[in-house]
mmCIF file of C-alpha atoms in Angstrom:
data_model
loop_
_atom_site.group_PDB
_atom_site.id
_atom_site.type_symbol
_atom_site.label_atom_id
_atom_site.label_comp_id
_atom_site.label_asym_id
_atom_site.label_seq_id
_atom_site.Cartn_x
_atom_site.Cartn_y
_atom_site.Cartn_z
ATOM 1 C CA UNK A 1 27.117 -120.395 280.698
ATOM 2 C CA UNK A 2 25.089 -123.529 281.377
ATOM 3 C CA UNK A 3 27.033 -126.019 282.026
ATOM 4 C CA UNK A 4 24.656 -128.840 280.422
ATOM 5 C CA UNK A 5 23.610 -126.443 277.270
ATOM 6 C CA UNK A 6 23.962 -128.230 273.975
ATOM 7 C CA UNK A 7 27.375 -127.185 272.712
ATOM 8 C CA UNK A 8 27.236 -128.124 268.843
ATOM 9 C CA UNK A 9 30.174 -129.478 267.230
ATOM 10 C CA UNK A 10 30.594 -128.846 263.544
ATOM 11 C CA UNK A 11 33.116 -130.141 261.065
ATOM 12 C CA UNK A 12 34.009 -127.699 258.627
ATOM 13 C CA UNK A 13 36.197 -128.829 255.070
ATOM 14 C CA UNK A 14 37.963 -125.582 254.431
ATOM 15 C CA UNK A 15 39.356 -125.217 251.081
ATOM 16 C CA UNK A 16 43.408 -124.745 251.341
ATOM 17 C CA UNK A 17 43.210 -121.861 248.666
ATOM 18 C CA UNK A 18 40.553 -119.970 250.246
ATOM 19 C CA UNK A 19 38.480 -120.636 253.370
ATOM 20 C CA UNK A 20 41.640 -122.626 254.780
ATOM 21 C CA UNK A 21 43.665 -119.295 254.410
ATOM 22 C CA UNK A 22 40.883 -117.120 255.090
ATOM 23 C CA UNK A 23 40.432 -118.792 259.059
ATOM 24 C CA UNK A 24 44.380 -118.278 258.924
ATOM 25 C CA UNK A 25 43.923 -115.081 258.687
ATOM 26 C CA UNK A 26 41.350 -114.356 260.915
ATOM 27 C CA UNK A 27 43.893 -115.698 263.629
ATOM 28 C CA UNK A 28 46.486 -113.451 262.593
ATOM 29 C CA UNK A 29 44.612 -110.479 262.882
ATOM 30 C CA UNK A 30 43.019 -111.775 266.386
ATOM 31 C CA UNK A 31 39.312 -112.431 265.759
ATOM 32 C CA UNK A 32 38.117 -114.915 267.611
ATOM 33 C CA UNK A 33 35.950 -117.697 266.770
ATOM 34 C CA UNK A 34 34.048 -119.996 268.689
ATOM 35 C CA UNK A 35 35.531 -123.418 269.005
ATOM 36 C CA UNK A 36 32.351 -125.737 268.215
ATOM 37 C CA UNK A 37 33.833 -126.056 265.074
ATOM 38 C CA UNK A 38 36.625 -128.530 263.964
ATOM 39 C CA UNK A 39 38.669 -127.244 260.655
ATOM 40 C CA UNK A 40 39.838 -130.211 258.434
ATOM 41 C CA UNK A 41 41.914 -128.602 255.330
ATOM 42 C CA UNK A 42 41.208 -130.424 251.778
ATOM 43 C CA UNK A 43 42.801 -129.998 248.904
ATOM 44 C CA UNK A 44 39.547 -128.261 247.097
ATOM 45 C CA UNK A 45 36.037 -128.917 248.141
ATOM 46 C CA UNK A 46 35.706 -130.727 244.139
ATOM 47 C CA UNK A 47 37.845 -133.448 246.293
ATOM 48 C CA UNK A 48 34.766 -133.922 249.207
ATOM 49 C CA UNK A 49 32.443 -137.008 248.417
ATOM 50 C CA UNK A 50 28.753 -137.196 248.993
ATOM 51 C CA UNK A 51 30.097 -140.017 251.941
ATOM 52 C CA UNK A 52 32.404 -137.653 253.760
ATOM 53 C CA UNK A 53 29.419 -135.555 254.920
ATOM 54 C CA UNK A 54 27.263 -138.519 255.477
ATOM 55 C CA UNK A 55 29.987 -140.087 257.543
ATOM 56 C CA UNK A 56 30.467 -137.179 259.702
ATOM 57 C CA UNK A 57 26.588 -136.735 260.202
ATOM 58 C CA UNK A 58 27.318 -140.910 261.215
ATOM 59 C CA UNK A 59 29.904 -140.293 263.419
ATOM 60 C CA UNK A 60 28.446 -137.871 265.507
ATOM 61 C CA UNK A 61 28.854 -134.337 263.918
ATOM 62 C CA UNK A 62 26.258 -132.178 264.765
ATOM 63 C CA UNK A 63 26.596 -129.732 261.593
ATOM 64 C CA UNK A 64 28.964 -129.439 258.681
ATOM 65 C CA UNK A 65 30.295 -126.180 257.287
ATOM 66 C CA UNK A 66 31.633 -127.021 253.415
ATOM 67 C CA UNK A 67 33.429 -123.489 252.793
ATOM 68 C CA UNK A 68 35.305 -122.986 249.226
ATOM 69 C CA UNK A 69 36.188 -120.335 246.731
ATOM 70 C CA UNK A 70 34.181 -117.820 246.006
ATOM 71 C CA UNK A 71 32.398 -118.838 242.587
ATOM 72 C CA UNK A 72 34.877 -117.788 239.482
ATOM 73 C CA UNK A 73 37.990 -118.145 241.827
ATOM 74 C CA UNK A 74 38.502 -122.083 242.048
ATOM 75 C CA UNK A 75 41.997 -122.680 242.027
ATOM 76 C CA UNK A 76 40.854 -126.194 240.251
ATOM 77 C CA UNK A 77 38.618 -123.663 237.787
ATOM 78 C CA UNK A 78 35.207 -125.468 238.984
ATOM 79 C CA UNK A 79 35.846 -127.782 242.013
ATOM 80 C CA UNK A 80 33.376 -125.479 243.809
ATOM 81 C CA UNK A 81 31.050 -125.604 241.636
ATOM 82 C CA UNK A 82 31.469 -129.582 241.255
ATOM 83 C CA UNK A 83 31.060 -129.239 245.778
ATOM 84 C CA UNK A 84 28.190 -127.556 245.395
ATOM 85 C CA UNK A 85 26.476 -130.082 243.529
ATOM 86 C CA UNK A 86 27.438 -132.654 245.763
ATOM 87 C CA UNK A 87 25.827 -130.948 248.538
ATOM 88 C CA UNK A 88 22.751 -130.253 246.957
ATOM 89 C CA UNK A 89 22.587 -133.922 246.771
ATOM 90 C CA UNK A 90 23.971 -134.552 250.239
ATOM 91 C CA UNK A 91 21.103 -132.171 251.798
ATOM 92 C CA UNK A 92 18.487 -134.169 249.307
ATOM 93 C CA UNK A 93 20.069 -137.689 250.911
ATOM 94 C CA UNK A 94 19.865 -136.273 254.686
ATOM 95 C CA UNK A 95 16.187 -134.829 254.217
ATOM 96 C CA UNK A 96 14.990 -138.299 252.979
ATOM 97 C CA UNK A 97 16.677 -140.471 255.782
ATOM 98 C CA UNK A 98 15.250 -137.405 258.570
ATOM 99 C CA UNK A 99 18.272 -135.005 259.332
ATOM 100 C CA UNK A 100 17.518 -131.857 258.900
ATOM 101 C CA UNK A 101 18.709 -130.582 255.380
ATOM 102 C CA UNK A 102 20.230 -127.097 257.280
ATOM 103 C CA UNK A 103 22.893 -129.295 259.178
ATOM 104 C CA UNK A 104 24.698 -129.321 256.022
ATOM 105 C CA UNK A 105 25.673 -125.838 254.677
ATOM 106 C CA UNK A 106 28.632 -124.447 251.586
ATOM 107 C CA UNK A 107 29.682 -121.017 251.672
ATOM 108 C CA UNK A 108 31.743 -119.808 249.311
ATOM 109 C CA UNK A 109 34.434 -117.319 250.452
ATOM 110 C CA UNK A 110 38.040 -115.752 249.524
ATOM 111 C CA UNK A 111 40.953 -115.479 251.472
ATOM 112 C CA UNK A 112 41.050 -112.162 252.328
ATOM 113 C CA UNK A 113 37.399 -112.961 254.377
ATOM 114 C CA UNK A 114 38.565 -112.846 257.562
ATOM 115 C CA UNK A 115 35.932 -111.725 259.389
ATOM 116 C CA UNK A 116 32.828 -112.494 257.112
ATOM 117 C CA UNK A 117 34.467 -116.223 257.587
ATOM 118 C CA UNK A 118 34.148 -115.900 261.458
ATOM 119 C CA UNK A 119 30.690 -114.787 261.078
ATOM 120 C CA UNK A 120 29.473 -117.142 258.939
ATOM 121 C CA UNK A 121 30.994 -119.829 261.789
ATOM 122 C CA UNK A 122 29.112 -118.176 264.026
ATOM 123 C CA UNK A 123 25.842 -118.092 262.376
ATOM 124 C CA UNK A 124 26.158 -122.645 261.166
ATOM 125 C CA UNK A 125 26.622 -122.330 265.153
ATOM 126 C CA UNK A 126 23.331 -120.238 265.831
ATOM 127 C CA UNK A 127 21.379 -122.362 262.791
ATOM 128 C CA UNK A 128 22.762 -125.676 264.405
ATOM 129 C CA UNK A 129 21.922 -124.980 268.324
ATOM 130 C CA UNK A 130 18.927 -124.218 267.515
ATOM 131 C CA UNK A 131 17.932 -127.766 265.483
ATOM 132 C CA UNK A 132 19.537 -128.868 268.688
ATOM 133 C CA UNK A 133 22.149 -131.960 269.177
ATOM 134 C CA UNK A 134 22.653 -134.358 265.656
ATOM 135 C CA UNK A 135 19.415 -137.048 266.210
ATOM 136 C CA UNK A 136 21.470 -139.997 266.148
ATOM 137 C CA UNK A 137 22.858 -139.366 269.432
ATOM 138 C CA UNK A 138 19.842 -140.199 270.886
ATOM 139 C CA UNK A 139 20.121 -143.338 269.495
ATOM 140 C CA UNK A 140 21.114 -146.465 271.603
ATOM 141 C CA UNK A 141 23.892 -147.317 268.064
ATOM 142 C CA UNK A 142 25.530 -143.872 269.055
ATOM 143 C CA UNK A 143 26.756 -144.319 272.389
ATOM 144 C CA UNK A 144 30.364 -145.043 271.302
ATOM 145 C CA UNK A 145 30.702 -141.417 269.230
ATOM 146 C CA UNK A 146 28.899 -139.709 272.253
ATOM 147 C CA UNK A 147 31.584 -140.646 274.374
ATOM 148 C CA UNK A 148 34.831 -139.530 271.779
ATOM 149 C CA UNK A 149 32.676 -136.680 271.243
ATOM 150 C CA UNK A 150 32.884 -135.549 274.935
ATOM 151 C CA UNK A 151 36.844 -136.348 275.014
ATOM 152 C CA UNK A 152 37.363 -133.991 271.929
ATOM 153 C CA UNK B 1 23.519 -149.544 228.998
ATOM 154 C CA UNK B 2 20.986 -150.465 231.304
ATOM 155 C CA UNK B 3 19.755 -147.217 232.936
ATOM 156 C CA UNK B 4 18.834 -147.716 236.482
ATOM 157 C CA UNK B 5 17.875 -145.573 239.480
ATOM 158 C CA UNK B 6 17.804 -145.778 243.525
ATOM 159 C CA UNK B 7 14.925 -146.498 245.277
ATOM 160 C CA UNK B 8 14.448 -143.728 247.653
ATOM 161 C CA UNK B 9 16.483 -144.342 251.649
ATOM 162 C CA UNK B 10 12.604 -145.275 253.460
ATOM 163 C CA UNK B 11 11.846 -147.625 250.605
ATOM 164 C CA UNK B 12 14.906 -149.914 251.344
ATOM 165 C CA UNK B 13 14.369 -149.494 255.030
ATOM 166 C CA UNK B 14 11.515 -151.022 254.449
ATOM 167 C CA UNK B 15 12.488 -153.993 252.480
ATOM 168 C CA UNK B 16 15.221 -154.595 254.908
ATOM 169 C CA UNK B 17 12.922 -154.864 257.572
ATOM 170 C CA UNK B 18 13.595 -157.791 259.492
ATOM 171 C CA UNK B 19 17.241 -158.539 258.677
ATOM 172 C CA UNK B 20 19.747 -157.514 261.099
ATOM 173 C CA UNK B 21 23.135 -158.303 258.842
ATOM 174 C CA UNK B 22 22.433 -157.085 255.244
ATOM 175 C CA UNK B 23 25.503 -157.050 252.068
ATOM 176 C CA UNK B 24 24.916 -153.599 249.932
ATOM 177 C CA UNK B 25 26.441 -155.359 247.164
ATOM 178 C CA UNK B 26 27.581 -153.027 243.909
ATOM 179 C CA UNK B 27 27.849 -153.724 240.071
ATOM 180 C CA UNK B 28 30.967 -152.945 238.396
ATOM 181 C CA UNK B 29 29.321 -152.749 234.608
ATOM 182 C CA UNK B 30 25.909 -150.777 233.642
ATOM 183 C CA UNK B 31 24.666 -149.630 236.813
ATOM 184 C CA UNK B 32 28.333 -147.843 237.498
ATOM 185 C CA UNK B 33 28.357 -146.085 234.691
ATOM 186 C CA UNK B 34 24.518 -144.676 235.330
ATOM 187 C CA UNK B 35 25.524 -143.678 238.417
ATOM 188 C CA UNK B 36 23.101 -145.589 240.500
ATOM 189 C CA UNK B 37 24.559 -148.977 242.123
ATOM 190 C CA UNK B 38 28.420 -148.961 241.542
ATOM 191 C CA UNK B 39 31.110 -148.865 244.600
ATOM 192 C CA UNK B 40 30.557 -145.122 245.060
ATOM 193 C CA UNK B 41 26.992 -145.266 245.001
ATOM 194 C CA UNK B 42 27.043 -148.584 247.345
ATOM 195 C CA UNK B 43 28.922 -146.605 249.916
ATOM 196 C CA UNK B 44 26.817 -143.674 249.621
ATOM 197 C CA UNK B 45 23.528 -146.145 250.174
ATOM 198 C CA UNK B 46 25.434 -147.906 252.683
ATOM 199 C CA UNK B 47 25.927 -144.842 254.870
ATOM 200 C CA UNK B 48 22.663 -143.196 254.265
ATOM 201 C CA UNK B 49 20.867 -146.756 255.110
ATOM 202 C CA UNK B 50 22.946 -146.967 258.438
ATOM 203 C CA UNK B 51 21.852 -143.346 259.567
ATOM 204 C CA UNK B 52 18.182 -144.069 258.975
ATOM 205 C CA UNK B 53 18.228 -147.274 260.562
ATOM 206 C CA UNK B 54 19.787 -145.778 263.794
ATOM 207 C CA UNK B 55 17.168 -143.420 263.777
ATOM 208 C CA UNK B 56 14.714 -145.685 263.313
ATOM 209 C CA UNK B 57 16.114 -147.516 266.149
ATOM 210 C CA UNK B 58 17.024 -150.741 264.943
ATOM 211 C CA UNK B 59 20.737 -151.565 263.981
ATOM 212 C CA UNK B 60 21.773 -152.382 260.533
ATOM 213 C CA UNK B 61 25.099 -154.123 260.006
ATOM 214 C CA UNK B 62 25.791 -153.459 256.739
ATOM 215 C CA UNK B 63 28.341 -155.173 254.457
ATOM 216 C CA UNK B 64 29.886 -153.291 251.099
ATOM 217 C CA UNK B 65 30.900 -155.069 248.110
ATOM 218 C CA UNK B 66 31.056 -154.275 244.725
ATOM 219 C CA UNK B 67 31.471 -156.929 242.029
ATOM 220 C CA UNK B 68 32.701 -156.752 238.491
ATOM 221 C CA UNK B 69 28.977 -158.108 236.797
ATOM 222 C CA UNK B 70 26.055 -159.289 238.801
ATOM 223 C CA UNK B 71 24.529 -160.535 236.099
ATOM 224 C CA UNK B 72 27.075 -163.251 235.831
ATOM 225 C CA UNK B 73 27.973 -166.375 237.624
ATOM 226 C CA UNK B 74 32.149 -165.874 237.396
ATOM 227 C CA UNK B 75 31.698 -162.799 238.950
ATOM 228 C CA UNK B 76 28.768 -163.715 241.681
ATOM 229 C CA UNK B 77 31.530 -166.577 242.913
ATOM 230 C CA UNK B 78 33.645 -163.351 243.884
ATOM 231 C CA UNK B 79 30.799 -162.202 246.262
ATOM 232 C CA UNK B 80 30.052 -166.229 248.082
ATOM 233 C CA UNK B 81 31.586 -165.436 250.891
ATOM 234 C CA UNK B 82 30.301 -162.017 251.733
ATOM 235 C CA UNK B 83 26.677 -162.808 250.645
ATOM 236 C CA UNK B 84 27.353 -166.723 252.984
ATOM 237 C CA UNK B 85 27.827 -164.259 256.051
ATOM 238 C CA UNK B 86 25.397 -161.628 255.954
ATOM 239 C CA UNK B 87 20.871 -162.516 256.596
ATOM 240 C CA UNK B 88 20.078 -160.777 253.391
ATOM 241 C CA UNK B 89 21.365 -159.073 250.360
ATOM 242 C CA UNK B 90 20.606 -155.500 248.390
ATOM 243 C CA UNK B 91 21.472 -155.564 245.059
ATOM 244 C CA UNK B 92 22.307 -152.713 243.397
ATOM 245 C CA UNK B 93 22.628 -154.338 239.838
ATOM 246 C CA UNK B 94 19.662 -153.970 237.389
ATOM 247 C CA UNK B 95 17.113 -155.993 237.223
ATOM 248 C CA UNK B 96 18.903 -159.086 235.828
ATOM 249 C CA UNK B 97 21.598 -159.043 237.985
ATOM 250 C CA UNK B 98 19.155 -159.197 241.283
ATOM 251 C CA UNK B 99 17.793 -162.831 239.536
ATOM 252 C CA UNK B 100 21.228 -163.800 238.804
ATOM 253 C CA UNK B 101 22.507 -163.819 242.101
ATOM 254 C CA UNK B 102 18.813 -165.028 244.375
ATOM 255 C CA UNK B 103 19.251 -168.049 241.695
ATOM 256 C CA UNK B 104 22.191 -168.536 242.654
ATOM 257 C CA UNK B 105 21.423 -168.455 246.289
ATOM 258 C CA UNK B 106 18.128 -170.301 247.089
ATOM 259 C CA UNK B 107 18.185 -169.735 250.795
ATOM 260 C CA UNK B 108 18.993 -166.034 250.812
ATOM 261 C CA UNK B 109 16.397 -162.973 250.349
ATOM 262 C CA UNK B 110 17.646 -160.543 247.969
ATOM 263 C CA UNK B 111 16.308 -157.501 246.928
ATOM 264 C CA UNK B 112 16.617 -155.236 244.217
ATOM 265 C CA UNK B 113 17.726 -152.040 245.600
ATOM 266 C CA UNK B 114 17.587 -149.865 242.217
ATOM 267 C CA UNK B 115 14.419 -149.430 240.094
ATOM 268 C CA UNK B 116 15.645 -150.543 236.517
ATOM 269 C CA UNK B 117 14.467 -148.387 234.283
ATOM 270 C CA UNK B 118 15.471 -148.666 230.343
ATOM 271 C CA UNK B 119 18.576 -149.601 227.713
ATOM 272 C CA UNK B 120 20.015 -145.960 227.013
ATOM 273 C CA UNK B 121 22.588 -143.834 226.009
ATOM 274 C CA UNK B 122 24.386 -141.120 228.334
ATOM 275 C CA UNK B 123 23.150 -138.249 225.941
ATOM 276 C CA UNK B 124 24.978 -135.427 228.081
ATOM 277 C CA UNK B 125 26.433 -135.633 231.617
ATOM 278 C CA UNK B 126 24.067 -137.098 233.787
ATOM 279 C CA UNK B 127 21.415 -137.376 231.639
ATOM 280 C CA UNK B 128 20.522 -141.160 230.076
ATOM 281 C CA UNK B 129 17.664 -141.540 227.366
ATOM 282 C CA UNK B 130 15.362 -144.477 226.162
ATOM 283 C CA UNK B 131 17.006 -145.910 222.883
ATOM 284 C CA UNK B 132 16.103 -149.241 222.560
ATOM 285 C CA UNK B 133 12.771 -151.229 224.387
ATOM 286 C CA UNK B 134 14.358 -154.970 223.183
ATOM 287 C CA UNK B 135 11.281 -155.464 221.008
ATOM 288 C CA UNK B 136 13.735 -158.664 219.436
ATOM 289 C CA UNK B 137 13.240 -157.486 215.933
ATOM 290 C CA UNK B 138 15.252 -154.491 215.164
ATOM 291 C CA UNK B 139 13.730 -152.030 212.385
ATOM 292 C CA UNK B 140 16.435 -149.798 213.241
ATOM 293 C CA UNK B 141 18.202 -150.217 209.169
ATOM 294 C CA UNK B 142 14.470 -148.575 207.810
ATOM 295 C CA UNK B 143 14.552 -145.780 209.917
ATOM 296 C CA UNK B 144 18.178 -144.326 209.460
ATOM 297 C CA UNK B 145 19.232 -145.715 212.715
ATOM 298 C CA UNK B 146 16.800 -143.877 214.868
ATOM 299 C CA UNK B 147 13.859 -146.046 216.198
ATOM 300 C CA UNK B 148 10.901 -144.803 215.882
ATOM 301 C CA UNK B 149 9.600 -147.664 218.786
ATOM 302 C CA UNK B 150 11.469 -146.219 221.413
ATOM 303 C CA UNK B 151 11.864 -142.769 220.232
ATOM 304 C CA UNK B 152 8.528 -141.895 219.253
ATOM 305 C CA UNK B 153 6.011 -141.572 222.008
ATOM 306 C CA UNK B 154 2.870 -143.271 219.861
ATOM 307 C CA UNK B 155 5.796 -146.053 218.323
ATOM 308 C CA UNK B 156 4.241 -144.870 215.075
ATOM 309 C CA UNK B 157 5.780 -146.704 212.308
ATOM 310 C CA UNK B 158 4.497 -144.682 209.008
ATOM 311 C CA UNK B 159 5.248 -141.388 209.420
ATOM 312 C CA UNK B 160 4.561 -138.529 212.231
ATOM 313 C CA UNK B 161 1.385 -138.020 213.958
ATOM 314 C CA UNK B 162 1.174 -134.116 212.884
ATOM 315 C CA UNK B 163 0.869 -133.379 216.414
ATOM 316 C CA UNK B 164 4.606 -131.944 216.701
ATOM 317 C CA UNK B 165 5.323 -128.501 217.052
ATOM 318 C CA UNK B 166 8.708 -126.819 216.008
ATOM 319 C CA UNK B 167 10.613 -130.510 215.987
ATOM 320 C CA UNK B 168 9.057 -131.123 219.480
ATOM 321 C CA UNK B 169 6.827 -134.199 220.237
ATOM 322 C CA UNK B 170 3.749 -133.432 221.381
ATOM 323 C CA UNK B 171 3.386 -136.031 224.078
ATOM 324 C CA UNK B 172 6.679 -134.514 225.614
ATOM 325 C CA UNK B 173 7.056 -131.542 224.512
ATOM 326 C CA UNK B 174 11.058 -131.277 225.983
ATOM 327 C CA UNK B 175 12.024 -133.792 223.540
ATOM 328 C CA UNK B 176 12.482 -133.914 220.299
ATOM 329 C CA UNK B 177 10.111 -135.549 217.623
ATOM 330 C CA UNK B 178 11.341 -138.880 216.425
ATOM 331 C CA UNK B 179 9.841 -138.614 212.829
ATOM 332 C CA UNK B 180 11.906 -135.224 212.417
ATOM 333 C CA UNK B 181 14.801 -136.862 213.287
ATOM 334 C CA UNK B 182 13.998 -139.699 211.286
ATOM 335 C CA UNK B 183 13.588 -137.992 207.973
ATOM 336 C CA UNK B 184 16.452 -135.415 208.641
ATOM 337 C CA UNK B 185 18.766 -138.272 209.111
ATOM 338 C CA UNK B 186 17.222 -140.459 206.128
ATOM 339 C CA UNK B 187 17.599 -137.097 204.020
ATOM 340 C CA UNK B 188 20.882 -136.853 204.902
ATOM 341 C CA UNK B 189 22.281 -140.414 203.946
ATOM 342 C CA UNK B 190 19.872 -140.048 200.245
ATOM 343 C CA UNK B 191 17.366 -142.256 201.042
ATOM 344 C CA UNK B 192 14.440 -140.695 201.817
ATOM 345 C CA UNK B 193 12.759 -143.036 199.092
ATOM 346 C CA UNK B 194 12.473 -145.447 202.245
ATOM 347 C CA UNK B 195 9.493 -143.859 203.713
ATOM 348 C CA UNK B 196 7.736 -144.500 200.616
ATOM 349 C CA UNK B 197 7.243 -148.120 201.880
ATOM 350 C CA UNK B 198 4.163 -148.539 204.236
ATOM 351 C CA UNK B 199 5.205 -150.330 206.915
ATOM 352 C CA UNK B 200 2.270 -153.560 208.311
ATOM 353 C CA UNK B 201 1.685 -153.324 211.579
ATOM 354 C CA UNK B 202 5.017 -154.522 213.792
ATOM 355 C CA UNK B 203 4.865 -158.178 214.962
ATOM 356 C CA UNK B 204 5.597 -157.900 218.436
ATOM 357 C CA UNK B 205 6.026 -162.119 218.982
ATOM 358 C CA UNK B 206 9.281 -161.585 219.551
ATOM 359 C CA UNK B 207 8.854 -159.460 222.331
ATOM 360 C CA UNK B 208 7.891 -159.870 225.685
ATOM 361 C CA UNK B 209 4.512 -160.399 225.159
ATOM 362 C CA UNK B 210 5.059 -164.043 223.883
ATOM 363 C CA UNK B 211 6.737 -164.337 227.762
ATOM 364 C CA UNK B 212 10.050 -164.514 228.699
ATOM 365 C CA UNK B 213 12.899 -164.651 225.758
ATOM 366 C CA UNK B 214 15.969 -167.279 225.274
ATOM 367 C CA UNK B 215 18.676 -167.489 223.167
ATOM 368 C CA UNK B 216 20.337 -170.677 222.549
ATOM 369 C CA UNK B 217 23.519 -170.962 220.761
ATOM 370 C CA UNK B 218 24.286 -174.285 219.895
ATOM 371 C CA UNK B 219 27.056 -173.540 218.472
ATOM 372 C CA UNK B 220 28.401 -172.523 221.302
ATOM 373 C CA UNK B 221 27.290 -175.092 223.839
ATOM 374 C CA UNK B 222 29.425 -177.800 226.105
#
């Protein structure tokens, strides 16, 4: 591979009672994943603010992959549904300030989705290479997350 | 409650223009509960403001604050500091509380950073409707409580228009007509005998028309 080719990084908030477990298990049963993505665990994705994805977007994040129970299975009854809302409204925000809406995706998946998880990775990978590299890095304000972003 | 709502992310960037240090400053009272300018909302602006700046390639420093009431000078004192060090403030209180605090502050811009829209209720989750329009002489006691100035798209006073279909106004057709409302309610308290009365023409002096309104209390004054 290209040394120089645009290596996306994404930051995904998995869902402890689903998506969390589900990327668990793909480990344990040895499917691999590529490592563009970094996993922070939340409590439920009802916890994730309308900020949290703009500040990632801010800080140099070149996607982010929201993933919580399937719809029904909230372990909170309807924090997905509550996430869901909020990221309508965070793709709304990032269209109107010139981000591409796409950068910011939910999937909703159960535990035992192993592999569907590592393919939906895969895919916010494929959809985010190809928008190419978050447009704020480009910007002379940016230099300072450029460089943490190389040392991660 | 004053209902308010955010001018869209380009719009401010476009005010700001100019300023290189701005304070996003919040308002703990109306505006918080509408959702549109309280401490979530001011870091949600904040952010979004910061992002589009960057890409627009000039560098906002942006300041967060959120204050109990904009619209009063106890509470502005709380923000002196933050608004002394920063070129130029965004309000996110309504309408008043923008005045408040560039009277306050001669020598600062400040700009209003939320489109004030109406006094209103919270009729479901997230959705606020018109109730009142401050006309400064209530008829509300005639009408059963429900005012037919606000309410009723054509602010007709005697009676419906006969333009409303199944309960619905006619102007706007998703909500409902006032005059239904009006003489369900009055039927249901027994006095229906109220709409017997023709109703002159509304004198609208005490509204805004006659310019801007004061209220002196004398009784109250140092």
């Amino acid at each position: 591979m290209n040394a120089h080719a645009f290596e996306p990084l994404i930051v995904g908030f998995f869902c402890h009672y689903c998506a969390y477990a589900s990327a668990d298990l793909a480990g344990s049963m040895r499917f691999q994943y590529p490592p563009n993505i970094r996993i922070i665990r939340t409590p439920c994705t009802g916890r994730l603010e309308i900020e949290y994805y703009l500040r990632a977007f801010e800080n140099g994040a070149d996607g982010v992959l929201v993933a919580g129970c399937l719809e029904g299975g909230c372990h909170f009854i309807e924090g997905n549904l509550v996430a869901k809302r909020r990221v309508n409204q965070t793709r709304d925000i990032l269209a109107e300030i010139g981000i591409e809406k796409e950068r910011l995706r939910m999937v909703n998946i159960s535990a035992a989705m192993g592999r569907p998880l590592v393919d939906i990775i895969i895919d916010m990978i494929k959809t985010v290479r190809e928008l190419g590299p978050n447009p704020l890095k480009s910007t002379n304000g940016n230099k300072k997350e450029q460089k943490d972003f190389v040392q991660t | 409650m004053i209902v308010a709502e955010r001018k869209t992310i380009p719009e401010l960037i476009e005010i700001l223009q100019g300023h290189k240090k701005v304070l996003v400053l919040g308002c703990g009272t109306c505006v918080t509960v509408c959702l549109a300018g309280g401490e979530r909302e001011v870091s949600i602006i904040s952010s979004a403001l910061r992002i589009a700046s960057r890409l627009a390639s000039s560098s906002l420093e942006i300041e967060e604050l959120t204050i109990e009431r904009q619209c009063d000078n106890v509470f502005i004192e709380k923000a002196a500091e933050a608004i002394e060090r920063n070129d130029a403030v965004l309000s996110l209180g309504c309408g008043a509380g923008v005045q408040a605090i560039a009277e306050r502050y001669p020598e600062k811009p400040v700009y209003a950073g939320l489109n004030t829209a109406f006094l209103g209720i919270l009729e479901e989750r997230a959705v606020w409707t018109e109730k009142c329009v401050a006309c400064g002489a209530c008829v509300l006691h005639e009408y059963g409580g429900i005012c037919p100035i606000t309410r009723c798209a054509k602010h007709m006073l005697n009676g419906p228009c006969g333009g409303s279909r199944e309960d619905r106004c006619e102007v706007m057709p998703d909500r409902p007509c006032a005059w239904q409302l009006i003489y369900r309610r009055l039927k249901g308290i027994g006095q229906l005998d109220r709409l017997k009365q023709i109703k002159p023409p509304k004198n609208w002096n005490a509204s805004i028309h006659g310019g801007p309104r004061v209220i002196v209390r004398e009784d109250h004054r140092i």
